[in-house]
CSV table of C-alpha atoms and ligand atoms in Angstrom, one decimal:
chain,number,residue,atom,x,y,z
H,1,MET,CA,-15.7,9.3,25.3
H,2,SER,CA,-13.1,9.3,22.5
H,3,ALA,CA,-10.9,6.3,21.9
H,4,ARG,CA,-7.1,6.4,22.2
H,5,VAL,CA,-5.6,6.4,18.8
H,6,ILE,CA,-2.9,3.9,17.9
H,7,ASP,CA,0.2,5.5,16.4
H,8,GLY,CA,1.2,2.9,13.8
H,9,LYS,CA,3.9,5.2,12.4
H,10,ALA,CA,5.7,5.5,15.7
H,11,VAL,CA,5.5,1.7,16.4
H,12,ALA,CA,6.7,1.0,12.9
H,13,ARG,CA,9.6,3.4,13.3
H,14,GLN,CA,10.6,1.5,16.5
H,15,VAL,CA,10.4,-1.8,14.8
H,16,ARG,CA,12.7,-0.6,12.0
H,17,ALA,CA,15.2,0.8,14.5
H,18,ASP,CA,15.2,-2.6,16.3
H,19,VAL,CA,15.7,-4.3,13.0
H,20,ALA,CA,18.6,-2.0,12.1
H,21,ALA,CA,20.2,-2.8,15.5
H,22,GLY,CA,19.6,-6.5,14.9
H,23,VAL,CA,21.3,-6.3,11.5
H,24,ALA,CA,24.4,-4.6,13.0
H,25,ARG,CA,24.6,-7.4,15.7
H,26,LEU,CA,24.3,-10.1,13.1
H,27,VAL,CA,27.1,-8.6,11.1
H,28,GLU,CA,29.3,-8.2,14.2
H,29,ASP,CA,28.7,-11.9,14.8
H,30,GLY,CA,30.4,-12.6,11.4
H,31,ALA,CA,27.3,-12.9,9.2
H,32,ALA,CA,26.9,-11.2,5.8
H,33,PRO,CA,24.2,-8.5,5.9
H,34,PRO,CA,20.8,-10.0,5.2
H,35,GLY,CA,19.7,-9.8,1.6
H,36,LEU,CA,16.0,-9.3,0.6
H,37,ALA,CA,15.0,-10.3,-3.0
H,38,THR,CA,11.8,-8.6,-4.0
H,39,VAL,CA,10.5,-10.1,-7.2
H,40,LEU,CA,8.3,-7.9,-9.4
H,41,ILE,CA,6.8,-9.4,-12.6
H,42,GLY,CA,5.4,-6.9,-15.0
H,43,ASP,CA,4.7,-3.1,-14.7
H,44,ASP,CA,1.7,-2.7,-12.5
H,45,PRO,CA,2.1,0.8,-11.2
H,46,ALA,CA,0.7,0.1,-7.7
H,47,SER,CA,3.0,-3.0,-7.4
H,48,GLU,CA,6.0,-0.8,-8.5
H,49,VAL,CA,5.2,1.6,-5.7
H,50,TYR,CA,4.9,-1.2,-3.1
H,51,VAL,CA,8.2,-2.8,-4.2
H,52,ARG,CA,10.0,0.6,-4.2
H,53,ASN,CA,8.9,1.2,-0.6
H,54,LYS,CA,10.1,-2.3,0.4
H,55,ARG,CA,13.4,-1.8,-1.2
H,56,ARG,CA,13.9,1.6,0.4
H,57,ALA,CA,13.1,0.2,3.8
H,58,CYS,CA,15.5,-2.6,3.2
H,59,VAL,CA,18.4,-0.2,2.4
H,60,ALA,CA,17.5,1.9,5.4
H,61,VAL,CA,18.1,-1.0,7.8
H,62,SER,CA,21.4,-1.8,6.1
H,63,MET,CA,20.1,-5.0,4.4
H,64,LYS,CA,21.1,-5.8,0.8
H,65,ASP,CA,18.5,-4.9,-1.8
H,66,LEU,CA,18.6,-7.9,-4.2
H,67,HIS,CA,15.6,-6.8,-6.2
H,68,ARG,CA,14.8,-8.7,-9.5
H,69,HIS,CA,12.4,-7.5,-12.2
H,70,LEU,CA,10.9,-9.8,-14.8
H,71,PRO,CA,8.9,-8.6,-17.9
H,72,ALA,CA,5.1,-9.1,-18.0
H,73,ASP,CA,5.4,-11.7,-20.7
H,74,VAL,CA,7.8,-14.0,-18.8
H,75,THR,CA,6.9,-17.7,-18.9
H,76,GLN,CA,6.0,-19.8,-15.9
H,77,ARG,CA,9.1,-21.8,-16.4
H,78,GLU,CA,11.3,-18.6,-16.5
H,79,ALA,CA,9.7,-17.2,-13.4
H,80,ALA,CA,10.0,-20.5,-11.5
H,81,ALA,CA,13.7,-20.6,-12.6
H,82,LEU,CA,14.3,-17.2,-10.9
H,83,ILE,CA,12.7,-18.3,-7.7
H,84,ASP,CA,14.8,-21.5,-7.7
H,85,GLU,CA,17.9,-19.4,-8.3
H,86,LEU,CA,17.1,-17.1,-5.4
H,87,ALA,CA,16.2,-20.1,-3.2
H,88,ALA,CA,19.7,-21.6,-3.8
H,89,ASP,CA,21.6,-18.3,-3.4
H,90,PRO,CA,23.2,-18.0,0.1
H,91,GLN,CA,23.3,-14.1,-0.3
H,92,VAL,CA,19.4,-14.1,-0.4
H,93,SER,CA,17.9,-14.4,3.1
H,94,GLY,CA,14.4,-13.6,2.1
H,95,ILE,CA,12.3,-13.8,-1.1
H,96,LEU,CA,9.2,-11.8,-1.6
H,97,LEU,CA,7.1,-12.3,-4.7
H,98,GLN,CA,5.0,-9.2,-5.3
H,99,LEU,CA,1.4,-10.0,-5.9
H,100,PRO,CA,-0.6,-10.0,-8.1
H,101,VAL,CA,1.4,-11.5,-10.9
H,102,PRO,CA,0.2,-11.3,-14.5
H,103,GLY,CA,-2.8,-13.5,-15.1
H,104,HIS,CA,-1.1,-16.1,-17.3
H,105,LEU,CA,1.2,-17.1,-14.4
H,106,ASP,CA,0.3,-19.5,-11.5
H,107,ALA,CA,1.2,-17.5,-8.4
H,108,ASP,CA,0.5,-20.4,-6.1
H,109,ALA,CA,3.0,-22.6,-7.8
H,110,LEU,CA,5.6,-19.8,-7.7
H,111,ILE,CA,5.0,-19.2,-4.0
H,112,ALA,CA,5.2,-22.9,-3.3
H,113,SER,CA,8.7,-23.0,-4.6
H,114,ILE,CA,9.9,-20.4,-2.0
H,115,PRO,CA,11.7,-22.4,0.8
H,116,ALA,CA,9.9,-21.8,4.2
H,117,SER,CA,13.3,-20.5,5.6
H,118,LYS,CA,13.2,-17.6,3.1
H,119,ASP,CA,9.4,-17.1,3.0
H,120,VAL,CA,9.4,-13.5,4.5
H,121,ASP,CA,5.8,-13.0,3.5
H,122,GLY,CA,4.8,-16.1,5.4
H,123,LEU,CA,2.5,-17.1,2.6
H,124,THR,CA,3.7,-20.6,1.7
H,125,THR,CA,1.7,-23.7,2.8
H,126,ALA,CA,4.6,-24.7,4.9
H,127,SER,CA,4.6,-21.4,6.8
H,128,ALA,CA,0.8,-21.4,7.2
H,129,GLY,CA,1.1,-25.0,8.5
H,130,ALA,CA,3.8,-24.1,11.0
H,131,LEU,CA,1.6,-21.3,12.2
H,132,ALA,CA,-1.5,-23.5,12.5
H,133,GLN,CA,0.4,-26.1,14.4
H,134,GLY,CA,2.1,-23.6,16.7
H,135,ARG,CA,5.6,-24.3,15.4
H,136,PRO,CA,8.2,-21.6,14.9
H,137,GLY,CA,8.3,-20.0,11.5
H,138,LEU,CA,7.9,-16.8,9.5
H,139,ARG,CA,4.5,-15.2,10.0
H,140,PRO,CA,2.6,-13.0,7.4
H,141,CYS,CA,3.6,-9.4,7.9
H,142,THR,CA,0.2,-7.5,8.2
H,143,PRO,CA,-1.3,-9.8,10.9
H,144,SER,CA,2.0,-9.9,12.9
H,145,GLY,CA,2.1,-6.1,12.7
H,146,VAL,CA,-1.4,-6.1,14.2
H,147,ILE,CA,-0.2,-8.2,17.1
H,148,ARG,CA,2.7,-5.9,17.6
H,149,LEU,CA,0.4,-2.9,17.8
H,150,LEU,CA,-1.8,-4.6,20.3
H,151,ASP,CA,1.2,-5.5,22.4
H,152,GLU,CA,2.6,-2.0,22.3
H,153,TYR,CA,-0.7,-0.7,23.6
H,154,ASP,CA,-0.8,-3.3,26.3
H,155,VAL,CA,-4.1,-4.9,25.1
H,156,PRO,CA,-4.5,-8.2,27.0
H,157,LEU,CA,-5.0,-11.1,24.6
H,158,ALA,CA,-5.1,-14.2,26.8
H,159,GLY,CA,-8.7,-15.0,27.5
H,160,ALA,CA,-9.9,-12.0,25.4
H,161,GLU,CA,-12.8,-12.3,23.0
H,162,ALA,CA,-11.2,-11.6,19.6
H,163,VAL,CA,-13.2,-11.3,16.4
H,164,VAL,CA,-11.6,-11.2,13.0
H,165,VAL,CA,-13.7,-10.0,10.0
H,166,GLY,CA,-12.3,-11.6,6.8
H,167,ARG,CA,-10.7,-15.0,6.2
H,168,SER,CA,-8.2,-14.3,3.5
H,169,VAL,CA,-5.0,-16.3,3.3
H,170,LEU,CA,-3.0,-13.1,3.5
H,171,VAL,CA,-4.7,-11.5,6.5
H,172,GLY,CA,-7.8,-13.0,8.1
H,173,ARG,CA,-6.7,-16.6,8.6
H,174,PRO,CA,-3.2,-15.9,9.9
H,175,MET,CA,-4.6,-13.1,12.1
H,176,ALA,CA,-7.0,-15.6,13.7
H,177,GLN,CA,-4.2,-18.1,14.2
H,178,LEU,CA,-1.9,-15.5,15.8
H,179,LEU,CA,-4.6,-14.4,18.2
H,180,LEU,CA,-5.4,-18.1,19.0
H,181,ALA,CA,-1.7,-18.6,19.7
H,182,ARG,CA,-1.9,-15.8,22.2
H,183,ASP,CA,-4.8,-17.6,24.0
H,184,ALA,CA,-7.6,-15.3,22.7
H,185,THR,CA,-11.0,-16.8,22.1
H,186,VAL,CA,-11.3,-16.3,18.4
H,187,THR,CA,-14.4,-15.9,16.2
H,188,MET,CA,-13.9,-15.5,12.4
H,189,CYS,CA,-16.5,-13.6,10.3
H,190,HIS,CA,-16.8,-13.6,6.6
H,191,SER,CA,-19.3,-12.7,3.8
H,192,ARG,CA,-21.7,-15.5,4.9
H,193,THR,CA,-21.8,-14.4,8.5
H,194,LYS,CA,-25.5,-13.9,9.3
H,195,ASP,CA,-25.4,-11.0,11.7
H,196,LEU,CA,-22.0,-9.3,11.5
H,197,ALA,CA,-22.7,-6.6,14.0
H,198,LEU,CA,-23.9,-9.1,16.6
H,199,ALA,CA,-20.8,-11.2,16.2
H,200,CYS,CA,-18.5,-8.2,16.3
H,201,ARG,CA,-20.1,-6.7,19.4
H,202,ARG,CA,-18.7,-9.6,21.5
H,203,ALA,CA,-15.2,-8.5,20.7
H,204,ASP,CA,-12.7,-7.1,23.2
H,205,VAL,CA,-10.4,-7.1,20.2
H,206,LEU,CA,-11.9,-6.5,16.8
H,207,VAL,CA,-9.7,-6.9,13.7
H,208,VAL,CA,-11.4,-5.8,10.5
H,209,ALA,CA,-10.0,-7.0,7.1
H,210,ALA,CA,-13.0,-7.3,4.9
H,211,GLY,CA,-11.9,-4.9,2.1
H,212,VAL,CA,-15.4,-3.2,2.3
H,213,PRO,CA,-15.2,0.5,3.0
H,214,GLY,CA,-16.9,1.5,6.2
H,215,ILE,CA,-18.5,-1.9,6.9
H,216,ILE,CA,-18.0,-1.6,10.6
H,217,GLY,CA,-19.8,1.2,12.5
H,218,PRO,CA,-20.5,1.9,16.2
H,219,GLU,CA,-23.3,-0.6,16.3
H,220,ALA,CA,-20.8,-3.4,15.8
H,221,VAL,CA,-18.4,-2.3,18.6
H,222,LYS,CA,-18.4,-3.2,22.2
H,223,PRO,CA,-17.8,-0.1,24.4
H,224,GLY,CA,-14.1,0.1,25.2
H,225,ALA,CA,-13.0,-2.5,22.6
H,226,ALA,CA,-9.7,-2.3,20.7
H,227,VAL,CA,-10.6,-1.9,17.0
H,228,ILE,CA,-7.9,-2.6,14.4
H,229,ASP,CA,-8.7,-1.5,10.8
H,230,VAL,CA,-6.7,-3.4,8.2
H,231,GLY,CA,-8.7,-2.1,5.3
H,232,ILE,CA,-7.3,0.5,2.9
H,233,HIS,CA,-9.3,2.3,0.3
H,234,ARG,CA,-8.5,5.3,-1.8
H,235,GLY,CA,-11.5,7.6,-2.0
H,236,GLU,CA,-12.2,11.2,-3.0
H,237,HIS,CA,-10.9,12.5,0.3
H,238,GLY,CA,-7.8,10.3,0.6
H,239,LEU,CA,-7.3,7.0,2.2
H,240,HIS,CA,-9.9,5.4,4.5
H,241,GLY,CA,-10.5,2.0,6.0
H,242,ASP,CA,-13.2,-0.7,6.7
H,243,VAL,CA,-14.2,1.1,9.9
H,244,ARG,CA,-16.3,4.2,10.1
H,245,TYR,CA,-13.5,5.9,12.2
H,246,ASP,CA,-15.3,9.1,13.3
H,247,GLN,CA,-18.2,7.2,14.7
H,248,VAL,CA,-16.3,4.2,16.1
H,249,THR,CA,-13.9,6.4,18.1
H,250,GLU,CA,-16.9,7.4,20.2
H,251,VAL,CA,-17.5,3.8,21.4
H,252,ALA,CA,-14.1,2.0,21.2
H,253,GLY,CA,-11.4,2.3,23.8
H,254,LEU,CA,-8.5,2.0,21.3
H,255,VAL,CA,-8.6,2.4,17.5
H,256,THR,CA,-6.2,2.5,14.5
H,257,PRO,CA,-6.5,5.4,12.0
H,258,VAL,CA,-6.3,4.9,8.3
H,259,PRO,CA,-3.7,6.0,7.2
H,260,GLY,CA,-1.2,5.7,10.0
H,261,GLY,CA,-2.4,2.6,11.7
H,262,VAL,CA,-1.8,-0.9,10.4
H,263,GLY,CA,-0.4,0.2,7.0
H,264,PRO,CA,3.1,1.3,8.2
H,265,MET,CA,3.5,-1.9,10.2
H,266,THR,CA,3.4,-4.2,7.2
H,267,ILE,CA,6.8,-3.2,5.7
H,268,ALA,CA,8.3,-2.9,9.2
H,269,MET,CA,7.4,-6.5,9.9
H,270,LEU,CA,8.7,-7.5,6.5
H,271,MET,CA,12.1,-6.1,7.6
H,272,ALA,CA,11.7,-8.0,10.9
H,273,ASN,CA,11.0,-11.2,9.0
H,274,ALA,CA,14.0,-10.7,6.8
H,275,LEU,CA,16.2,-10.3,9.8
H,276,GLN,CA,14.7,-13.4,11.5
H,277,ALA,CA,15.3,-15.4,8.3
H,278,ALA,CA,18.9,-14.2,8.1
H,279,ASP,CA,19.5,-14.9,11.7
H,280,SER,CA,18.1,-18.5,11.5
H,281,GLN,CA,20.2,-19.1,8.4
H,282,HIS,CA,23.3,-17.8,10.1
H,283,GLN,CA,22.8,-20.0,13.2
H,284,ALA,CA,22.2,-23.0,11.0
H,285,ARG,CA,25.6,-22.4,9.2
H,286,LYS,CA,27.5,-22.1,12.4
C,301,LIG,P1,-9.8,-10.3,0.5
C,301,LIG,O1,-8.8,-11.3,0.1
C,301,LIG,O2,-10.7,-9.6,-0.5
C,301,LIG,O3,-10.6,-10.9,1.7
C,301,LIG,C1,-11.7,-10.2,2.2
C,301,LIG,C2,-12.4,-11.1,3.3
C,301,LIG,O4,-13.5,-10.3,3.8
C,301,LIG,C3,-13.0,-12.3,2.7
C,301,LIG,O5,-12.7,-13.4,3.6
C,301,LIG,C4,-14.5,-12.0,2.7
C,301,LIG,O6,-15.3,-13.1,3.0
C,301,LIG,C5,-14.7,-11.0,3.8
C,301,LIG,N1,-15.8,-10.2,3.5
C,301,LIG,C6,-16.1,-9.5,2.4
C,301,LIG,N2,-17.2,-8.9,2.5
C,301,LIG,C7,-17.7,-9.1,3.7
C,301,LIG,C8,-18.9,-8.7,4.4
C,301,LIG,N3,-19.8,-8.0,3.9
C,301,LIG,N4,-19.0,-9.2,5.7
C,301,LIG,C9,-18.1,-9.9,6.3
C,301,LIG,N5,-16.9,-10.3,5.7
C,301,LIG,C10,-16.8,-9.9,4.4
C,301,LIG,O7,-9.0,-9.1,1.2
C,301,LIG,P2,-7.6,-9.1,2.0
C,301,LIG,O8,-6.5,-9.3,1.1
C,301,LIG,O9,-7.7,-9.9,3.3
C,301,LIG,O10,-7.6,-7.5,2.4
C,301,LIG,C11,-8.6,-6.9,3.2
C,301,LIG,C12,-8.4,-5.4,3.3
C,301,LIG,O11,-7.2,-5.2,3.9
C,301,LIG,C13,-8.3,-4.7,1.9
C,301,LIG,O12,-8.9,-3.4,2.1
C,301,LIG,C14,-6.8,-4.6,1.7
C,301,LIG,O13,-6.5,-3.5,0.9
C,301,LIG,C15,-6.3,-4.4,3.1
C,301,LIG,N6,-5.0,-4.8,3.3
C,301,LIG,C16,-4.2,-3.9,4.0
C,301,LIG,C17,-2.9,-4.2,4.3
C,301,LIG,C18,-2.0,-3.3,5.0
C,301,LIG,O14,-0.8,-3.3,4.9
C,301,LIG,N7,-2.6,-2.4,5.8
C,301,LIG,C19,-2.4,-5.5,3.9
C,301,LIG,C20,-3.2,-6.4,3.2
C,301,LIG,C21,-4.5,-6.0,3.0
C,301,LIG,P3,-15.4,-14.5,2.0
C,301,LIG,O15,-14.2,-15.3,2.4
C,301,LIG,O16,-16.7,-15.1,2.4
C,301,LIG,O17,-15.4,-14.0,0.6
C-alpha cells in the first residue's frame, strides 16, 4: 500500500489566496494595508534568500513590504533601536527578525522587544506563554502550517495519539502545544529518548522535526499513520527530509514530501499571521 501524498504547495496557494482576500476585506473596512517589516542583519546568503521570498509573498498578497536591512557590524543598541522604532510605527503590523543574527548580538533580547501583537513569528515568550495557556495569540508559522495540512486532509486530532520528534522553541514545542490544544494525546521525543522507534510507533500523527536526515524509517511508523516531515536537508540529489520517504510511504496512510510538503506552508502561514496581526490592530483602533 502506498500512502496518500500531501500537496503542501496546493494548500499553501489556498492559504495565500485566502490571505489576499482577507487583506482586501480589511482595506474595504477602512484599514491601511497590513505592513510586514522583515529585519535582516548582515549578509548571510541563505537568510537573504529566505527574506527575499517572504518579501515577495508579502507583495503578492497586497501587503506593504517594510523591509529593513542592518549591516553585520551593527551594535546591540542600534538593532534594539530599530525594533523599538518598528514596534511604535502604526504602519508596521508585523515584525520578523530573520534568524540567525550575527554572533555578537543577543537574538533573545531583540526578540523579547517585539510586542506580542506584532510577533508574526510567534517566537516571543509572551506568544509562547499565550499558546501554552490556551489564550489567543500569534502562533509559530511552521507548526501552524502543519496543523493546517492535517486539517486540509481531514486527519482527526481529538483523541489521536500524536508524537512530535524534536523539542525546539521554533518547531517541536509549539507543535506539541498546538496538537494538545486540538485534544490530541501528545508525546514529545528528543535526543535523549531511549527507544525512538518504539515511541513513534504509537503515533496516529507523527511530526518529525529533529533535523537529522532520514532518522525516521518504516520501523518507526504505525500502519496508516499521518507522517509529517518538517526536516529540510540539502544533499547531493536535492532536498530531502528527516523521514525516509520512499520506505515510509509503504507503511503510512498520509505523508508529506520534501520538498513540497511543510516547506511551502511556513511563508503562507507567515502571511496569515501578518493579516491576523493587522486585523487585531485595526479592531483595537476602532
Ligand atoms: P533544532 O533546533 O536543531 O532541534 C532539533 C530537535 O530534534 C531537538 O529538540 C533535538 O533534541 C531533537 N533531536 C536531535 N537529534 C535527535 C535524535 N537522534 N532523536 C530524537 N530527537 C533528536 O531544529 P529545528 O529548528 O526544530 O528544525 C528541525 C528541522 O526542521 C531542521 O531540519 C530544519 O531545517 C527544519 N525546519 C524546517 C522548516 C520548514 O519551513 N519546513 C522550518 C523550521 C525548521 P534535544 O532537544 O535533546 O537536543
